[in-house]
Amino acid sequence: NSVDIAWDLLMSDSFQKLRTKIASNPDELRRFRQLVVNSVMATDIMDKDLGAARKARWNKAFAQGSERAKEDTVATNSRDDINRKATIVIEHLIQASDVSHTMQHWHIYRKWNERFFIECYQAYTSGRAEANPVDNWYKGEMGFFDFYIIPLAKKLSECGVFGVSSDEYLNYAVRNRQEWEERGQEVVASMIEKVERREASQEVDCEGRREKAPLHNRGDDMTRMMHHLTRSSG
């Protein structure tokens, strides 16, 4: 896949100088590879075991108010603690980038939500997906905001990785969730109408091509017949 290709390129002689900037020794290179793998795996939000492991790592890195957190205050600047926090923050940054449209302005969210809906609908109609997105898109988005997007935005806000912008992303996520609750069913109906119009237009276009095909075929037959007669008479 793309990660394997990218890694092979990084390991090639052409990028030797870049590698030395990323990692100065084999241990650092192994650490970097582990970080890359963890970051890519972080985008798999359907795996419950991976999700539970990430949650445990987050709680360990950013536990607040617990006795363990108070006892570890002195060691917060240790190398292991810093690495643990950096790793889990990067994983969550990758997750956020994967769904960044949900934490931006409503029009941005609507644009990419519709494109994803069309993609899922085309996968269903072509037989590449079992579920019809029409059936559960509205409720699915509500659950997506409640159980994934808003909790993720809260974590990013808590760790302060984006500074003052962290609150902005959380506020956008909350507002988009509220607006989806109010207008989501209307939006879904509009998207369904759009894909159905597109399908109807494609069907008309296909019918028009099929109607023209016989004339084209007859022209080919006439050409072959004339060629045959010419050769025969010669």
GROMACS .gro file of C-alpha atoms in nm:
model
  234
    1ASN     CA    1   0.000   0.000   0.000
    2SER     CA    2   0.094   0.367   0.004
    3VAL     CA    3   0.271   0.344   0.341
    4ASP     CA    4   0.494   0.061   0.221
    5ILE     CA    5   0.578   0.253  -0.096
    6ALA     CA    6   0.655   0.569   0.101
    7TRP     CA    7   0.876   0.381   0.346
    8ASP     CA    8   1.068   0.206   0.066
    9LEU     CA    9   1.129   0.544  -0.094
   10LEU     CA   10   1.251   0.688   0.235
   11MET     CA   11   1.493   0.396   0.271
   12SER     CA   12   1.638   0.449  -0.077
   13ASP     CA   13   1.974   0.616  -0.135
   14SER     CA   14   1.803   0.926  -0.272
   15PHE     CA   15   1.673   1.019   0.073
   16GLN     CA   16   1.975   0.932   0.286
   17LYS     CA   17   2.023   1.291   0.402
   18LEU     CA   18   1.657   1.320   0.497
   19ARG     CA   19   1.681   0.998   0.700
   20THR     CA   20   1.973   1.136   0.898
   21LYS     CA   21   1.763   1.440   0.990
   22ILE     CA   22   1.474   1.220   1.102
   23ALA     CA   23   1.680   0.966   1.294
   24SER     CA   24   2.048   0.978   1.385
   25ASN     CA   25   2.078   0.608   1.476
   26PRO     CA   26   1.898   0.273   1.420
   27ASP     CA   27   1.707   0.300   1.751
   28GLU     CA   28   1.560   0.637   1.653
   29LEU     CA   29   1.471   0.500   1.308
   30ARG     CA   30   1.285   0.206   1.465
   31ARG     CA   31   1.107   0.451   1.692
   32PHE     CA   32   1.009   0.665   1.395
   33ARG     CA   33   0.876   0.362   1.205
   34GLN     CA   34   0.672   0.259   1.507
   35LEU     CA   35   0.530   0.610   1.524
   36VAL     CA   36   0.435   0.600   1.154
   37VAL     CA   37   0.263   0.262   1.195
   38ASN     CA   38   0.074   0.375   1.506
   39SER     CA   39  -0.038   0.693   1.330
   40VAL     CA   40  -0.175   0.504   1.031
   41MET     CA   41  -0.346   0.246   1.253
   42ALA     CA   42  -0.505   0.531   1.448
   43THR     CA   43  -0.731   0.600   1.150
   44ASP     CA   44  -0.894   0.257   1.196
   45ILE     CA   45  -1.178   0.374   1.418
   46MET     CA   46  -1.385   0.058   1.372
   47ASP     CA   47  -1.147  -0.172   1.560
   48LYS     CA   48  -1.264  -0.174   1.922
   49ASP     CA   49  -0.943  -0.324   2.060
   50LEU     CA   50  -0.728  -0.056   1.896
   51GLY     CA   51  -0.968   0.210   2.022
   52ALA     CA   52  -0.952   0.078   2.378
   53ALA     CA   53  -0.572   0.069   2.365
   54ARG     CA   54  -0.557   0.431   2.244
   55LYS     CA   55  -0.796   0.537   2.519
   56ALA     CA   56  -0.580   0.367   2.780
   57ARG     CA   57  -0.265   0.535   2.645
   58TRP     CA   58  -0.438   0.874   2.651
   59ASN     CA   59  -0.555   0.828   3.010
   60LYS     CA   60  -0.205   0.725   3.113
   61ALA     CA   61  -0.046   1.024   2.944
   62PHE     CA   62  -0.299   1.291   3.042
   63ALA     CA   63  -0.460   1.159   3.362
   64GLN     CA   64  -0.575   1.451   3.576
   65GLY     CA   65  -0.684   1.457   3.935
   66SER     CA   66  -0.580   1.099   4.011
   67GLU     CA   67  -0.333   1.004   4.284
   68ARG     CA   68  -0.101   0.860   4.021
   69ALA     CA   69  -0.099   1.191   3.834
   70LYS     CA   70  -0.011   1.379   4.152
   71GLU     CA   71   0.266   1.136   4.237
   72ASP     CA   72   0.410   1.160   3.884
   73THR     CA   73   0.413   1.538   3.875
   74VAL     CA   74   0.785   1.544   3.947
   75ALA     CA   75   0.851   1.309   3.655
   76THR     CA   76   0.638   1.486   3.397
   77ASN     CA   77   0.947   1.598   3.211
   78SER     CA   78   1.101   1.252   3.190
   79ARG     CA   79   1.186   1.126   2.845
   80ASP     CA   80   0.937   0.837   2.862
   81ASP     CA   81   0.658   1.069   2.971
   82ILE     CA   82   0.733   1.316   2.691
   83ASN     CA   83   0.750   1.040   2.431
   84ARG     CA   84   0.425   0.888   2.553
   85LYS     CA   85   0.242   1.219   2.532
   86ALA     CA   86   0.392   1.305   2.193
   87THR     CA   87   0.295   0.967   2.049
   88ILE     CA   88  -0.066   0.973   2.163
   89VAL     CA   89  -0.108   1.337   2.056
   90ILE     CA   90   0.022   1.256   1.706
   91GLU     CA   91  -0.223   0.964   1.684
   92HIS     CA   92  -0.510   1.194   1.773
   93LEU     CA   93  -0.389   1.459   1.529
   94ILE     CA   94  -0.402   1.199   1.251
   95GLN     CA   95  -0.753   1.105   1.359
   96ALA     CA   96  -0.858   1.469   1.360
   97SER     CA   97  -0.712   1.531   1.014
   98ASP     CA   98  -0.908   1.231   0.887
   99VAL     CA   99  -1.236   1.398   0.989
  100SER     CA  100  -1.126   1.762   0.991
  101HIS     CA  101  -1.431   1.875   0.791
  102THR     CA  102  -1.650   1.804   1.094
  103MET     CA  103  -1.457   2.060   1.301
  104GLN     CA  104  -1.479   2.344   1.051
  105HIS     CA  105  -1.750   2.578   0.925
  106TRP     CA  106  -2.091   2.422   0.846
  107HIS     CA  107  -2.047   2.479   0.472
  108ILE     CA  108  -1.714   2.295   0.475
  109TYR     CA  109  -1.869   2.010   0.670
  110ARG     CA  110  -2.165   1.993   0.430
  111LYS     CA  111  -1.943   1.989   0.122
  112TRP     CA  112  -1.732   1.691   0.230
  113ASN     CA  113  -2.018   1.509   0.397
  114GLU     CA  114  -2.209   1.516   0.068
  115ARG     CA  115  -1.908   1.390  -0.127
  116PHE     CA  116  -1.866   1.103   0.115
  117PHE     CA  117  -2.238   1.024   0.090
  118ILE     CA  118  -2.217   1.010  -0.290
  119GLU     CA  119  -1.910   0.788  -0.268
  120CYS     CA  120  -2.090   0.546  -0.034
  121TYR     CA  121  -2.403   0.552  -0.247
  122GLN     CA  122  -2.209   0.472  -0.565
  123ALA     CA  123  -2.033   0.188  -0.384
  124TYR     CA  124  -2.372   0.049  -0.284
  125THR     CA  125  -2.535   0.078  -0.627
  126SER     CA  126  -2.231  -0.081  -0.794
  127GLY     CA  127  -2.240  -0.377  -0.556
  128ARG     CA  128  -1.918  -0.288  -0.371
  129ALA     CA  129  -2.096  -0.215  -0.041
  130GLU     CA  130  -2.380  -0.394   0.135
  131ALA     CA  131  -2.535  -0.101   0.323
  132ASN     CA  132  -2.740   0.167   0.152
  133PRO     CA  133  -2.631   0.500   0.307
  134VAL     CA  134  -2.979   0.640   0.244
  135ASP     CA  135  -3.120   0.423   0.523
  136ASN     CA  136  -2.918   0.553   0.818
  137TRP     CA  137  -2.717   0.859   0.716
  138TYR     CA  138  -2.896   1.108   0.941
  139LYS     CA  139  -2.880   0.898   1.258
  140GLY     CA  140  -2.532   0.776   1.172
  141GLU     CA  141  -2.397   1.131   1.163
  142MET     CA  142  -2.560   1.208   1.498
  143GLY     CA  143  -2.388   0.911   1.656
  144PHE     CA  144  -2.062   0.998   1.483
  145PHE     CA  145  -2.064   1.343   1.640
  146ASP     CA  146  -2.170   1.220   1.986
  147PHE     CA  147  -1.938   0.923   2.023
  148TYR     CA  148  -1.635   1.016   1.814
  149ILE     CA  149  -1.604   1.371   1.682
  150ILE     CA  150  -1.692   1.571   1.993
  151PRO     CA  151  -1.496   1.345   2.234
  152LEU     CA  152  -1.196   1.371   1.998
  153ALA     CA  153  -1.226   1.750   1.982
  154LYS     CA  154  -1.245   1.763   2.361
  155LYS     CA  155  -0.924   1.563   2.394
  156LEU     CA  156  -0.743   1.795   2.155
  157SER     CA  157  -0.873   2.089   2.355
  158GLU     CA  158  -0.761   1.934   2.684
  159CYS     CA  159  -0.405   1.865   2.571
  160GLY     CA  160  -0.377   2.214   2.418
  161VAL     CA  161  -0.188   2.096   2.113
  162PHE     CA  162  -0.352   2.363   1.894
  163GLY     CA  163  -0.339   2.639   2.153
  164VAL     CA  164  -0.639   2.871   2.140
  165SER     CA  165  -0.753   2.708   1.814
  166SER     CA  166  -0.837   2.388   2.005
  167ASP     CA  167  -1.148   2.550   2.152
  168GLU     CA  168  -1.244   2.675   1.807
  169TYR     CA  169  -1.242   2.321   1.664
  170LEU     CA  170  -1.450   2.194   1.954
  171ASN     CA  171  -1.700   2.478   1.914
  172TYR     CA  172  -1.735   2.407   1.541
  173ALA     CA  173  -1.793   2.037   1.612
  174VAL     CA  174  -2.064   2.115   1.867
  175ARG     CA  175  -2.234   2.370   1.639
  176ASN     CA  176  -2.224   2.136   1.339
  177ARG     CA  177  -2.380   1.863   1.550
  178GLN     CA  178  -2.660   2.100   1.656
  179GLU     CA  179  -2.721   2.218   1.302
  180TRP     CA  180  -2.719   1.863   1.172
  181GLU     CA  181  -2.981   1.768   1.429
  182GLU     CA  182  -3.201   2.054   1.307
  183ARG     CA  183  -3.137   2.037   0.931
  184GLY     CA  184  -2.983   1.695   0.875
  185GLN     CA  185  -3.297   1.521   0.750
  186GLU     CA  186  -3.354   1.801   0.500
  187VAL     CA  187  -2.991   1.777   0.389
  188VAL     CA  188  -3.014   1.400   0.341
  189ALA     CA  189  -3.330   1.438   0.134
  190SER     CA  190  -3.152   1.693  -0.085
  191MET     CA  191  -2.853   1.463  -0.134
  192ILE     CA  192  -3.079   1.169  -0.223
  193GLU     CA  193  -3.259   1.383  -0.480
  194LYS     CA  194  -2.926   1.490  -0.629
  195VAL     CA  195  -2.789   1.136  -0.671
  196GLU     CA  196  -3.120   1.016  -0.815
  197ARG     CA  197  -3.119   1.297  -1.071
  198ARG     CA  198  -2.762   1.209  -1.162
  199GLU     CA  199  -2.854   0.843  -1.205
  200ALA     CA  200  -3.154   0.932  -1.421
  201SER     CA  201  -2.935   1.155  -1.636
  202GLN     CA  202  -2.680   0.878  -1.680
  203GLU     CA  203  -2.953   0.631  -1.777
  204VAL     CA  204  -3.085   0.869  -2.044
  205ASP     CA  205  -2.733   0.914  -2.176
  206CYS     CA  206  -2.682   0.538  -2.191
  207GLU     CA  207  -3.014   0.492  -2.372
  208GLY     CA  208  -2.910   0.752  -2.627
  209ARG     CA  209  -2.584   0.573  -2.691
  210ARG     CA  210  -2.760   0.240  -2.735
  211GLU     CA  211  -3.001   0.394  -2.987
  212LYS     CA  212  -2.710   0.527  -3.194
  213ALA     CA  213  -2.517   0.200  -3.183
  214PRO     CA  214  -2.715   0.009  -3.450
  215LEU     CA  215  -2.657   0.287  -3.706
  216HIS     CA  216  -2.289   0.274  -3.635
  217ASN     CA  217  -2.289  -0.102  -3.669
  218ARG     CA  218  -2.476  -0.087  -3.999
  219GLY     CA  219  -2.217   0.159  -4.126
  220ASP     CA  220  -1.941  -0.084  -4.033
  221ASP     CA  221  -2.127  -0.367  -4.208
  222MET     CA  222  -2.164  -0.156  -4.524
  223THR     CA  223  -1.794  -0.071  -4.521
  224ARG     CA  224  -1.696  -0.435  -4.489
  225MET     CA  225  -1.939  -0.532  -4.769
  226MET     CA  226  -1.800  -0.270  -5.008
  227HIS     CA  227  -1.447  -0.381  -4.928
  228HIS     CA  228  -1.541  -0.743  -4.999
  229LEU     CA  229  -1.710  -0.653  -5.331
  230THR     CA  230  -1.410  -0.448  -5.437
  231ARG     CA  231  -1.174  -0.734  -5.373
  232SER     CA  232  -1.405  -0.981  -5.549
  233SER     CA  233  -1.438  -0.769  -5.860
  234GLY     CA  234  -1.061  -0.720  -5.869
   0.00000   0.00000   0.00000
